[in-house]
PDB file of C-alpha atoms in Angstrom:
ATOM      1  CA  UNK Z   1       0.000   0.000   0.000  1.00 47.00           C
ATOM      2  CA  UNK Z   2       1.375   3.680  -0.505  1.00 46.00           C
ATOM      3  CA  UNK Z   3       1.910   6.065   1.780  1.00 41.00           C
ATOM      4  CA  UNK Z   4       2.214   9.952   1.908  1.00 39.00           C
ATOM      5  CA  UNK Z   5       5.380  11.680   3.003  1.00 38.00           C
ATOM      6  CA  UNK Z   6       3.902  14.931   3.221  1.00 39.00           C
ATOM      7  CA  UNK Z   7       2.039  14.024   6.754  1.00 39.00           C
ATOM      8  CA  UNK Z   8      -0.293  12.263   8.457  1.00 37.00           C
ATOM      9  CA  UNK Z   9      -3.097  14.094   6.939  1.00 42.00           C
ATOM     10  CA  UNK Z  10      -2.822  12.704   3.716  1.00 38.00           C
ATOM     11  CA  UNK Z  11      -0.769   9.117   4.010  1.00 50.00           C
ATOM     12  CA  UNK Z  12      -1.887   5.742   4.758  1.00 62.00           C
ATOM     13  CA  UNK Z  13      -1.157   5.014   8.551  1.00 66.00           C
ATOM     14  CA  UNK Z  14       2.073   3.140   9.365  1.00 73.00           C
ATOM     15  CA  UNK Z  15      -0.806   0.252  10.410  1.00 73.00           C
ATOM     16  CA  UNK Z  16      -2.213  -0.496   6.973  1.00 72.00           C
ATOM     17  CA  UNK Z  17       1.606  -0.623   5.537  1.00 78.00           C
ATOM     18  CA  UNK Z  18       2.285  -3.292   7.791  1.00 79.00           C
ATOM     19  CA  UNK Z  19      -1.153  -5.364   7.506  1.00 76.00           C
ATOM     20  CA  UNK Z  20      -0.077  -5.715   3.493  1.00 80.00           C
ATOM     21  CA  UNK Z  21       3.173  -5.896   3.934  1.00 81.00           C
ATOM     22  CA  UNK Z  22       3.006  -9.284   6.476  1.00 82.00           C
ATOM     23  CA  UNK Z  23       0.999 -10.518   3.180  1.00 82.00           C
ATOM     24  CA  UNK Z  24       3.434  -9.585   0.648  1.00 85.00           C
ATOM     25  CA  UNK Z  25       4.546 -13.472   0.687  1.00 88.00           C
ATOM     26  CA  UNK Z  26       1.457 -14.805   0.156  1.00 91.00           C
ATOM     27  CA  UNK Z  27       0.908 -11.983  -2.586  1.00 92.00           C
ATOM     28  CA  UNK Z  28       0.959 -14.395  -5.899  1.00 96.00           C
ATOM     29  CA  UNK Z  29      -1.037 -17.115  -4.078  1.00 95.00           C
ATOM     30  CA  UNK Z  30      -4.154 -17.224  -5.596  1.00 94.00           C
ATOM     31  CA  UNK Z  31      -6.081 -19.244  -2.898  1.00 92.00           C
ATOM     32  CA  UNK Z  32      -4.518 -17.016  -0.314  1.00 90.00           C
ATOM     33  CA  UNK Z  33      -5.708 -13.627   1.324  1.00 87.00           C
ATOM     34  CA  UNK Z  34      -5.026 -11.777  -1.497  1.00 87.00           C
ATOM     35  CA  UNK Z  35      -8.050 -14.419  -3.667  1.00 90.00           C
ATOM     36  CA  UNK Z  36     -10.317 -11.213  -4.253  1.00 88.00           C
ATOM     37  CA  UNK Z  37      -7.706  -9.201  -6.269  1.00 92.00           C
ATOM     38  CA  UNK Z  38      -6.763 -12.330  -8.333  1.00 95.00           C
ATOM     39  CA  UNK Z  39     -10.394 -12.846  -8.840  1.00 94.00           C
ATOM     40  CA  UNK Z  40     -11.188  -9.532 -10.084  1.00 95.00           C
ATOM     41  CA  UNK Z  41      -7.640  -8.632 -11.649  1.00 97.00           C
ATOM     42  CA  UNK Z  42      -8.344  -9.629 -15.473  1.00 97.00           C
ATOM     43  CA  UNK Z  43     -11.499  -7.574 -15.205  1.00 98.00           C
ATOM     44  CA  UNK Z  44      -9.571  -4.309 -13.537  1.00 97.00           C
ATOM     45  CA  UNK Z  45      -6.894  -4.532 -16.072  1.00 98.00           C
ATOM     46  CA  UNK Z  46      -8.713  -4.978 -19.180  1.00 98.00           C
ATOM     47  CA  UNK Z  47     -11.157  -2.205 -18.372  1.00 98.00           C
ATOM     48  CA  UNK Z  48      -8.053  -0.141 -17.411  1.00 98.00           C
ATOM     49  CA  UNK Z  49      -6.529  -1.086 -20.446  1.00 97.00           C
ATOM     50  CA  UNK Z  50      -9.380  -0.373 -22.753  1.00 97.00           C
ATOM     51  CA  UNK Z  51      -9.356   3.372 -21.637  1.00 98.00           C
ATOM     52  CA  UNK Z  52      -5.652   4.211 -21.590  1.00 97.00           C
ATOM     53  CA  UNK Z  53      -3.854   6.366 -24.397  1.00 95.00           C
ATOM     54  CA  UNK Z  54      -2.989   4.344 -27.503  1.00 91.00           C
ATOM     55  CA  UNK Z  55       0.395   5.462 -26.751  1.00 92.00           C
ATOM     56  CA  UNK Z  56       2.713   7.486 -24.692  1.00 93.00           C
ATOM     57  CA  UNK Z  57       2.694  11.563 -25.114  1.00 92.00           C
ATOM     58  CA  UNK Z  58       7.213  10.394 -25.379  1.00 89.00           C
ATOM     59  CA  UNK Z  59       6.914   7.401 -26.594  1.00 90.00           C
ATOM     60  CA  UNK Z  60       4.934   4.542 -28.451  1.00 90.00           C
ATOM     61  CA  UNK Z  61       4.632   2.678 -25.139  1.00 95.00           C
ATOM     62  CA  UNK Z  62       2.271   3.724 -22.429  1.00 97.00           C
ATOM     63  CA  UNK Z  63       4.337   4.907 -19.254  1.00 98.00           C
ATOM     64  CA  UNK Z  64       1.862   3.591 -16.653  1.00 98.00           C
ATOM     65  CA  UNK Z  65       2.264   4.467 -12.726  1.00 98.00           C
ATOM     66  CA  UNK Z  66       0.837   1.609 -10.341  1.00 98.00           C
ATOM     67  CA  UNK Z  67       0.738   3.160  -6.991  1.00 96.00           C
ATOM     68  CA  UNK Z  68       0.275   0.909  -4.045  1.00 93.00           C
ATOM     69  CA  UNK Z  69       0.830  -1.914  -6.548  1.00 95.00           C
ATOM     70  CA  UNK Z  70       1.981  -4.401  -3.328  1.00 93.00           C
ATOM     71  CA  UNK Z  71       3.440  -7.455  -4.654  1.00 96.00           C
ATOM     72  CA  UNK Z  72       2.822  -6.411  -8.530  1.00 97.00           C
ATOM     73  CA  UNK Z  73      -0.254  -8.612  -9.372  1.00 97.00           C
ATOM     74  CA  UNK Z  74      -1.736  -5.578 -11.774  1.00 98.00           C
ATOM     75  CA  UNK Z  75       2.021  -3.900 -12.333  1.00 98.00           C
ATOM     76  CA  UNK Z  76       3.033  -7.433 -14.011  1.00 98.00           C
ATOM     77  CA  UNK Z  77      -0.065  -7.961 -16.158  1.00 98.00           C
ATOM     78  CA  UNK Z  78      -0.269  -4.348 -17.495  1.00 98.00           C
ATOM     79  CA  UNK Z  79       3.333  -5.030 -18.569  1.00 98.00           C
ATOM     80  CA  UNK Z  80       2.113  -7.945 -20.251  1.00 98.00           C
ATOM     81  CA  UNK Z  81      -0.325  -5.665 -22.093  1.00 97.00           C
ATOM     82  CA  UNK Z  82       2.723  -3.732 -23.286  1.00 97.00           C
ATOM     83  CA  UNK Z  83       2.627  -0.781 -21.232  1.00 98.00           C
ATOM     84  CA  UNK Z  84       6.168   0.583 -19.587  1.00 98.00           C
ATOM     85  CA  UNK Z  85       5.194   0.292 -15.924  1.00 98.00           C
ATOM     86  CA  UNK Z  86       6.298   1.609 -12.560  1.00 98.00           C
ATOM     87  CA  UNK Z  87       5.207  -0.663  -9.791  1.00 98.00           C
ATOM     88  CA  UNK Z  88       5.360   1.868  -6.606  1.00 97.00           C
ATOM     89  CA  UNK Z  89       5.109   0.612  -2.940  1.00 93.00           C
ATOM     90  CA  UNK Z  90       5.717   1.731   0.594  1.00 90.00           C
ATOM     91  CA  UNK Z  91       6.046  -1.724   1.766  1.00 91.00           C
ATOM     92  CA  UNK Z  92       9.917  -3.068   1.166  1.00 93.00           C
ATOM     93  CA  UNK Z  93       8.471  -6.540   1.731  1.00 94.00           C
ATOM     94  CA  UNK Z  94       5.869  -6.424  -1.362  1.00 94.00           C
ATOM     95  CA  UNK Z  95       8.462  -4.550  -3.950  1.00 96.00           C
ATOM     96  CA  UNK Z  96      10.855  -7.450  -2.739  1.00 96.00           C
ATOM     97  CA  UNK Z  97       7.975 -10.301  -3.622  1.00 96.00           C
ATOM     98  CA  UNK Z  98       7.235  -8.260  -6.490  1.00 97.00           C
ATOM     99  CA  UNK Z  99      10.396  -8.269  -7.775  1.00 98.00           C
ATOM    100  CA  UNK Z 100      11.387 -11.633  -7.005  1.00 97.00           C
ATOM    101  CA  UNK Z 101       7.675 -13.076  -8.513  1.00 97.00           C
ATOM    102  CA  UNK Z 102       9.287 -11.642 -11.688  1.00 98.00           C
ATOM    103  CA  UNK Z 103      12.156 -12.921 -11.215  1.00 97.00           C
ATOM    104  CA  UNK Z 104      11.341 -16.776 -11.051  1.00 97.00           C
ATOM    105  CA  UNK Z 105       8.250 -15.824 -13.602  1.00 97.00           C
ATOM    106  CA  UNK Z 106      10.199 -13.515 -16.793  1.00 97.00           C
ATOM    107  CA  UNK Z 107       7.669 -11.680 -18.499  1.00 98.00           C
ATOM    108  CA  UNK Z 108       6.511 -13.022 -22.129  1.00 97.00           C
ATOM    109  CA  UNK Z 109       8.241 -11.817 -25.510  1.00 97.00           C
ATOM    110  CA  UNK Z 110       6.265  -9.012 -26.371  1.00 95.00           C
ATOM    111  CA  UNK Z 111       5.863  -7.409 -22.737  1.00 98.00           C
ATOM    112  CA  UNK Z 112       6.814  -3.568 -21.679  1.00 97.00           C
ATOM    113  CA  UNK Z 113       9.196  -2.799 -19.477  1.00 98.00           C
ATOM    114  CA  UNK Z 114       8.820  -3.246 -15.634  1.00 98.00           C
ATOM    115  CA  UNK Z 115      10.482  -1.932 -12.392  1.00 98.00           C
ATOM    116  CA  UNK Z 116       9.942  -1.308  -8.990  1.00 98.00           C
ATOM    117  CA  UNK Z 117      10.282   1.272  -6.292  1.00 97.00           C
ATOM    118  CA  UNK Z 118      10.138   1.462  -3.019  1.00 94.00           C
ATOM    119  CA  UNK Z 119       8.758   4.701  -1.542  1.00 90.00           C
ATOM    120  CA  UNK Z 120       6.251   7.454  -1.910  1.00 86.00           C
ATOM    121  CA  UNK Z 121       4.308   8.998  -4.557  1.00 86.00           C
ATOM    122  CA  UNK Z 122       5.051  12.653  -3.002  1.00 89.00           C
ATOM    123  CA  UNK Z 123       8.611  11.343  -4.097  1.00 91.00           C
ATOM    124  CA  UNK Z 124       7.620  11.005  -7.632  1.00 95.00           C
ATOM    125  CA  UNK Z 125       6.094  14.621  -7.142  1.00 94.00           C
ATOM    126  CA  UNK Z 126       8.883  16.284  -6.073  1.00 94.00           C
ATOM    127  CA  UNK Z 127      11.056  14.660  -8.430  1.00 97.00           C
ATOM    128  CA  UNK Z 128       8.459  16.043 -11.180  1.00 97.00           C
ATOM    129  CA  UNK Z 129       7.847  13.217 -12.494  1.00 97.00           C
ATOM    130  CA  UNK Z 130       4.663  12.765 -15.202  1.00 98.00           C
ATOM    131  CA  UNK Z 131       3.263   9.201 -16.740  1.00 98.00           C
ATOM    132  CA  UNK Z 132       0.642   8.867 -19.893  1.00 98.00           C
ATOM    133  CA  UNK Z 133      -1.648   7.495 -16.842  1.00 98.00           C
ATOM    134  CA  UNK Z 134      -1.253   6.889 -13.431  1.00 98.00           C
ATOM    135  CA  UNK Z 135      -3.654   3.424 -11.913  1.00 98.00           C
ATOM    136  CA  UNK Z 136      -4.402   3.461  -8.385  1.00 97.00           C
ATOM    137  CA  UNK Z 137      -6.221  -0.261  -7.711  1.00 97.00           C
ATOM    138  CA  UNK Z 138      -8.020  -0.737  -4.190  1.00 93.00           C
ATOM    139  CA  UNK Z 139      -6.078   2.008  -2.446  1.00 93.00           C
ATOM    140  CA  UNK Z 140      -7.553   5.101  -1.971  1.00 94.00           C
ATOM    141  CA  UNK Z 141     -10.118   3.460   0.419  1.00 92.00           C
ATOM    142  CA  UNK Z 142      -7.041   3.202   2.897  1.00 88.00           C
ATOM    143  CA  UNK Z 143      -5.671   7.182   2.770  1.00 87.00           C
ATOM    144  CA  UNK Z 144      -6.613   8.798   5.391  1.00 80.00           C
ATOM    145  CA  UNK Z 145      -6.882  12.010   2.969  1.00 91.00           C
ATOM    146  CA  UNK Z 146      -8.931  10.669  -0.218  1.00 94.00           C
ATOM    147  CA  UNK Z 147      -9.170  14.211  -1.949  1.00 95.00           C
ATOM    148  CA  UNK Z 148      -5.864  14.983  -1.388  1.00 93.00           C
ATOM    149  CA  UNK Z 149      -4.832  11.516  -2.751  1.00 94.00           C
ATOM    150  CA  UNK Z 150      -6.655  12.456  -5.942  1.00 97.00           C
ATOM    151  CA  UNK Z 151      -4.459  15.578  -6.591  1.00 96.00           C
ATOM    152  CA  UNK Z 152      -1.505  13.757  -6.226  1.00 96.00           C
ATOM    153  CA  UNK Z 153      -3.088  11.043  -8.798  1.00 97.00           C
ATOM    154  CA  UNK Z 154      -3.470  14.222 -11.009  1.00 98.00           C
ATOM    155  CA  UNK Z 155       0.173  15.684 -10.313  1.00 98.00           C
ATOM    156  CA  UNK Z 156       1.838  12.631 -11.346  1.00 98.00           C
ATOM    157  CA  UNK Z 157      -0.261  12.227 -14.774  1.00 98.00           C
ATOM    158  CA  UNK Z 158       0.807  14.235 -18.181  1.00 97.00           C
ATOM    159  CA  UNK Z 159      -1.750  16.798 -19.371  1.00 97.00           C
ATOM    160  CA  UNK Z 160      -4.270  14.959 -21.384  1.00 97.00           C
ATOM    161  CA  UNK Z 161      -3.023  12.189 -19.350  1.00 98.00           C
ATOM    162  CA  UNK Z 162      -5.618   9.383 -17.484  1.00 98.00           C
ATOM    163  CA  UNK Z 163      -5.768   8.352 -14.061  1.00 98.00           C
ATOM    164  CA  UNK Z 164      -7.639   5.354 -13.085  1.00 98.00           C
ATOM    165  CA  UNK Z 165      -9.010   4.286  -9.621  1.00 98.00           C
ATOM    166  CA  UNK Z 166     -11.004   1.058  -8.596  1.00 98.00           C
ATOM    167  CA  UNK Z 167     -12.474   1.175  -5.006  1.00 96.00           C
ATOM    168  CA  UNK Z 168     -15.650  -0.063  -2.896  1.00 95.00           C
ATOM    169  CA  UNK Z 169     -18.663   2.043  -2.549  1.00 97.00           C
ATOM    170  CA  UNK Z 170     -20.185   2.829   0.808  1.00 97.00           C
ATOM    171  CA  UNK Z 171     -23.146   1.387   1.086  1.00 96.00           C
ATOM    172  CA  UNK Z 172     -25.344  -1.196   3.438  1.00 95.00           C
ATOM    173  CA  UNK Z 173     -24.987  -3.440   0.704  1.00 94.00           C
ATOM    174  CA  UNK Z 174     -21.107  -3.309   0.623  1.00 93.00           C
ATOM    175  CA  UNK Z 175     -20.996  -2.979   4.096  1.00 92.00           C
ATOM    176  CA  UNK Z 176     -22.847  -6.681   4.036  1.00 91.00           C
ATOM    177  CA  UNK Z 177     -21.182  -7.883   1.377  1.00 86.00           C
ATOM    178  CA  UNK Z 178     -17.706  -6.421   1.111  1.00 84.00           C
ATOM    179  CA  UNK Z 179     -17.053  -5.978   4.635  1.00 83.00           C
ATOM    180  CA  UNK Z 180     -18.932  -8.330   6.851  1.00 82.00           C
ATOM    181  CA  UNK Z 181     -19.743 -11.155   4.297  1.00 68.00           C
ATOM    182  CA  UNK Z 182     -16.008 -10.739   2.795  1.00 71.00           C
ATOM    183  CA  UNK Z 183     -14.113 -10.539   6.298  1.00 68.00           C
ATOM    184  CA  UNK Z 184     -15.957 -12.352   9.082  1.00 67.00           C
ATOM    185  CA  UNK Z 185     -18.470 -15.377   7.108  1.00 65.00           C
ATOM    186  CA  UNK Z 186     -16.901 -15.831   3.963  1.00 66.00           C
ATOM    187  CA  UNK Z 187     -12.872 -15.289   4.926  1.00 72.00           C
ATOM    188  CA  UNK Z 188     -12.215 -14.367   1.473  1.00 69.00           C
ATOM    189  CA  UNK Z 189      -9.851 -11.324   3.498  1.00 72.00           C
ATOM    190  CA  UNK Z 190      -7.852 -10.915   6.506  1.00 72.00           C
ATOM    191  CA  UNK Z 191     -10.498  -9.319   8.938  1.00 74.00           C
ATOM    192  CA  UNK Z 192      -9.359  -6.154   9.463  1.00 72.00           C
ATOM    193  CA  UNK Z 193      -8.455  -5.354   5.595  1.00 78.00           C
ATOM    194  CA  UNK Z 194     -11.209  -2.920   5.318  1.00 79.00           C
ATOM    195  CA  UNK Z 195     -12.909   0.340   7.226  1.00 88.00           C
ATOM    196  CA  UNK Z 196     -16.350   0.489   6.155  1.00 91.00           C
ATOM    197  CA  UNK Z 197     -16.464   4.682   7.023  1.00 91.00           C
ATOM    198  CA  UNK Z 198     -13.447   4.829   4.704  1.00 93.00           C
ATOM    199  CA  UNK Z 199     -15.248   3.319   1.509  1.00 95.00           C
ATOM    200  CA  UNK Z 200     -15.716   6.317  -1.355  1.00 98.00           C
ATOM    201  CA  UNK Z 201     -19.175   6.897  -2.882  1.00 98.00           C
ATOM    202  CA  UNK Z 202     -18.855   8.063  -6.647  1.00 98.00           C
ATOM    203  CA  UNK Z 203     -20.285  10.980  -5.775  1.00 98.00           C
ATOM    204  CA  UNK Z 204     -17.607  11.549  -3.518  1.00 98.00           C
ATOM    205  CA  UNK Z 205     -14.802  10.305  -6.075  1.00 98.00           C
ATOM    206  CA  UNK Z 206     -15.990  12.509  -8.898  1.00 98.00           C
ATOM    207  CA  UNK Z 207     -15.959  15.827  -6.371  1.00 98.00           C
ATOM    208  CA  UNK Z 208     -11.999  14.773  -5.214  1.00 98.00           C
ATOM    209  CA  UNK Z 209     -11.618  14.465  -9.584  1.00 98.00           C
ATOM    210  CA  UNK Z 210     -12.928  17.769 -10.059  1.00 98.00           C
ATOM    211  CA  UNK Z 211     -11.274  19.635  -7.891  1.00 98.00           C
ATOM    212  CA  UNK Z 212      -7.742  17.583  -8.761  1.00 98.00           C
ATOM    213  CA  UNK Z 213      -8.351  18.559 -12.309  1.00 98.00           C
ATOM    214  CA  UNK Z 214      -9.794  15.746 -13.618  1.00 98.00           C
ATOM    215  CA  UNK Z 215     -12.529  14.758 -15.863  1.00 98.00           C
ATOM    216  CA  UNK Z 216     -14.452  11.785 -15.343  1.00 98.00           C
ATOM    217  CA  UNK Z 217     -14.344   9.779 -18.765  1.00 98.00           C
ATOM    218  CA  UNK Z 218     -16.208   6.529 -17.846  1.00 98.00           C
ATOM    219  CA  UNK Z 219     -17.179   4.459 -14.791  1.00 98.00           C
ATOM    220  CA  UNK Z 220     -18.396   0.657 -14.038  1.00 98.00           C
ATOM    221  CA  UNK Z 221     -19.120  -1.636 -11.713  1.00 98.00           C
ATOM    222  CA  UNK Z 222     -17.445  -5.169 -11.171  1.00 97.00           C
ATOM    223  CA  UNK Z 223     -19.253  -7.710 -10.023  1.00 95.00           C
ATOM    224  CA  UNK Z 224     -18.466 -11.630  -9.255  1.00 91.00           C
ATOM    225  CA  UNK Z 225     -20.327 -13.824 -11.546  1.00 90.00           C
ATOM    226  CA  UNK Z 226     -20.342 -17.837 -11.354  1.00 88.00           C
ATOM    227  CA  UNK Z 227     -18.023 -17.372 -14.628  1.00 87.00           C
ATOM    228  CA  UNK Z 228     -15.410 -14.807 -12.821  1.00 90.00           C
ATOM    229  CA  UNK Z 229     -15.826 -11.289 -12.565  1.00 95.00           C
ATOM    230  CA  UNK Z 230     -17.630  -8.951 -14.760  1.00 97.00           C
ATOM    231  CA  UNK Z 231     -17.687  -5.654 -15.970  1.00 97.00           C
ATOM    232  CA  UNK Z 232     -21.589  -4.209 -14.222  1.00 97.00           C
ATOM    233  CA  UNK Z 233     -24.104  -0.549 -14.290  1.00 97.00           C
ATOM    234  CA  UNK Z 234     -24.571  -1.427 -10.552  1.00 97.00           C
ATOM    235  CA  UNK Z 235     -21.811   0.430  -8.502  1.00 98.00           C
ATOM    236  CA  UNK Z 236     -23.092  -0.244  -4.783  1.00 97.00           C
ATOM    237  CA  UNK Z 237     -20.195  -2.415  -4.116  1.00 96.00           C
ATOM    238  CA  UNK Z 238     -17.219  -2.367  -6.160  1.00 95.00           C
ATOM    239  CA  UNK Z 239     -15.988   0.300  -9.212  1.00 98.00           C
ATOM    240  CA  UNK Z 240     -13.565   1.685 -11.526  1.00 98.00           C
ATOM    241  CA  UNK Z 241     -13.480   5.115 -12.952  1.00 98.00           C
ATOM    242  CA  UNK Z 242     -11.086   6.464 -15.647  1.00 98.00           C
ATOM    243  CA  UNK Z 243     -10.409  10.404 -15.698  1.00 98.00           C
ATOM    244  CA  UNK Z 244      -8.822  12.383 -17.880  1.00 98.00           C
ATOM    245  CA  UNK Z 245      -6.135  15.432 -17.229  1.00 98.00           C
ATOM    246  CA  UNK Z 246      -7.054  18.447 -17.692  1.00 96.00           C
TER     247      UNK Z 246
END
């Protein structure tokens, strides 16, 4: 998960980097407590990947940011797509499973380039750095600053660049299903893994995007199906939204 240096306002507490990071080995396990994100991961990325640029503002590649990318599960299969990819993590322990995951499993002929960093994205934003989109994946729902967290999304993207951002809706229905059904009956995730109060309407998400600079260009719901899951109009639990730089 990815922290802020700027703070406590705006960073993910020193709490949630350690919950992920005593997962980080258990990361690439797909019957382990990181299931849900292997479940939903071909949907996230080939939505993401349907509504990034068709190539780089420097480049013919697509210079992708994945902050709070843990152990690399969506950094690894956007570089697969063909995308030049930054995975970005506060947690040392999931950068090091990241990077040795890709070690022991080389990417495919035909895959962009991938690295990974340990550290903030406030680092990336003093450094000045810009990507054709920047992907935050099931992370903003653990900042303790969500609007502020947007406007760092938008500092690190180009002009005309996208940002992307998948997170859970707060609702009684994903309170049932994504919190208490997910956590406590179903064990599908470490108990603890989620704070209901801290789950982002898309009201809420589209305000933080407007006032980052960012236009929303298209939003959906995912939704498990008895066939994996798929791409949904109903938002109450989980959604992605793509924006675009202003």
């Amino acid at each position: 998960m990815q922290p802020s240096s700027h703070g406590a306002e705006s960073s993910v507490s020193p709490e949630e980097i350690a919950r992920f990071g005593a997962l980080a080995e258990k990361w690439w396990d797909p019957s382990g407590p990181m299931r849900p994100l292997h479940a939903m991961n071909d949907l996230r990325i080939n939505w993401a990947c349907r509504h990034l640029p068709l190539q780089g503002r420097h480049s013919r590649r697509v210079r992708v940011l994945d902050i709070g990318c843990g152990a690399g599960l969506a950094s690894e299969a956007l570089a697969k797509a063909g995308h030049d990819v930054l995975g970005l993590d506060a947690s040392a322990n999931g950068i090091q499973a990241g990077r040795a995951h890709l070690e022991n499993n080389p990417l495919p002929d035909g895959s962009g380039p991938l690295a990974y960093r340990v550290g903030s994205a406030e680092e990336l934003v003093t450094e000045k750095r810009k990507f054709d989109a920047v992907i935050a994946l099931e992370i903003i729902e653990h900042v303790t600053d969500p609007e502020r967290f947007m406007t760092m999304l938008s500092d690190l993207a180009e002009p005309g660049g996208v940002v992307i951002v998948s997170t859970m809706n707060r609702t009684l229905k994903s309170l049932a299903v994504g919190k208490i059904g997910a956590e406590y009956l179903l064990r599908l995730l470490p108990v603890g893994t989620h704070t209901w109060r801290k789950f982002i309407t898309p009201a809420e998400l589209g305000r933080y995007a407007r006032h980052a600079n960012l236009s929303i260009q298209a939003i959906a719901g995912m939704a498990p199906s008895l066939s994996g899951w798929k791409e949904s109009r109903n938002l109450d639990v989980n959604y992605i939204a793509a924006f675009r730089k202003l």
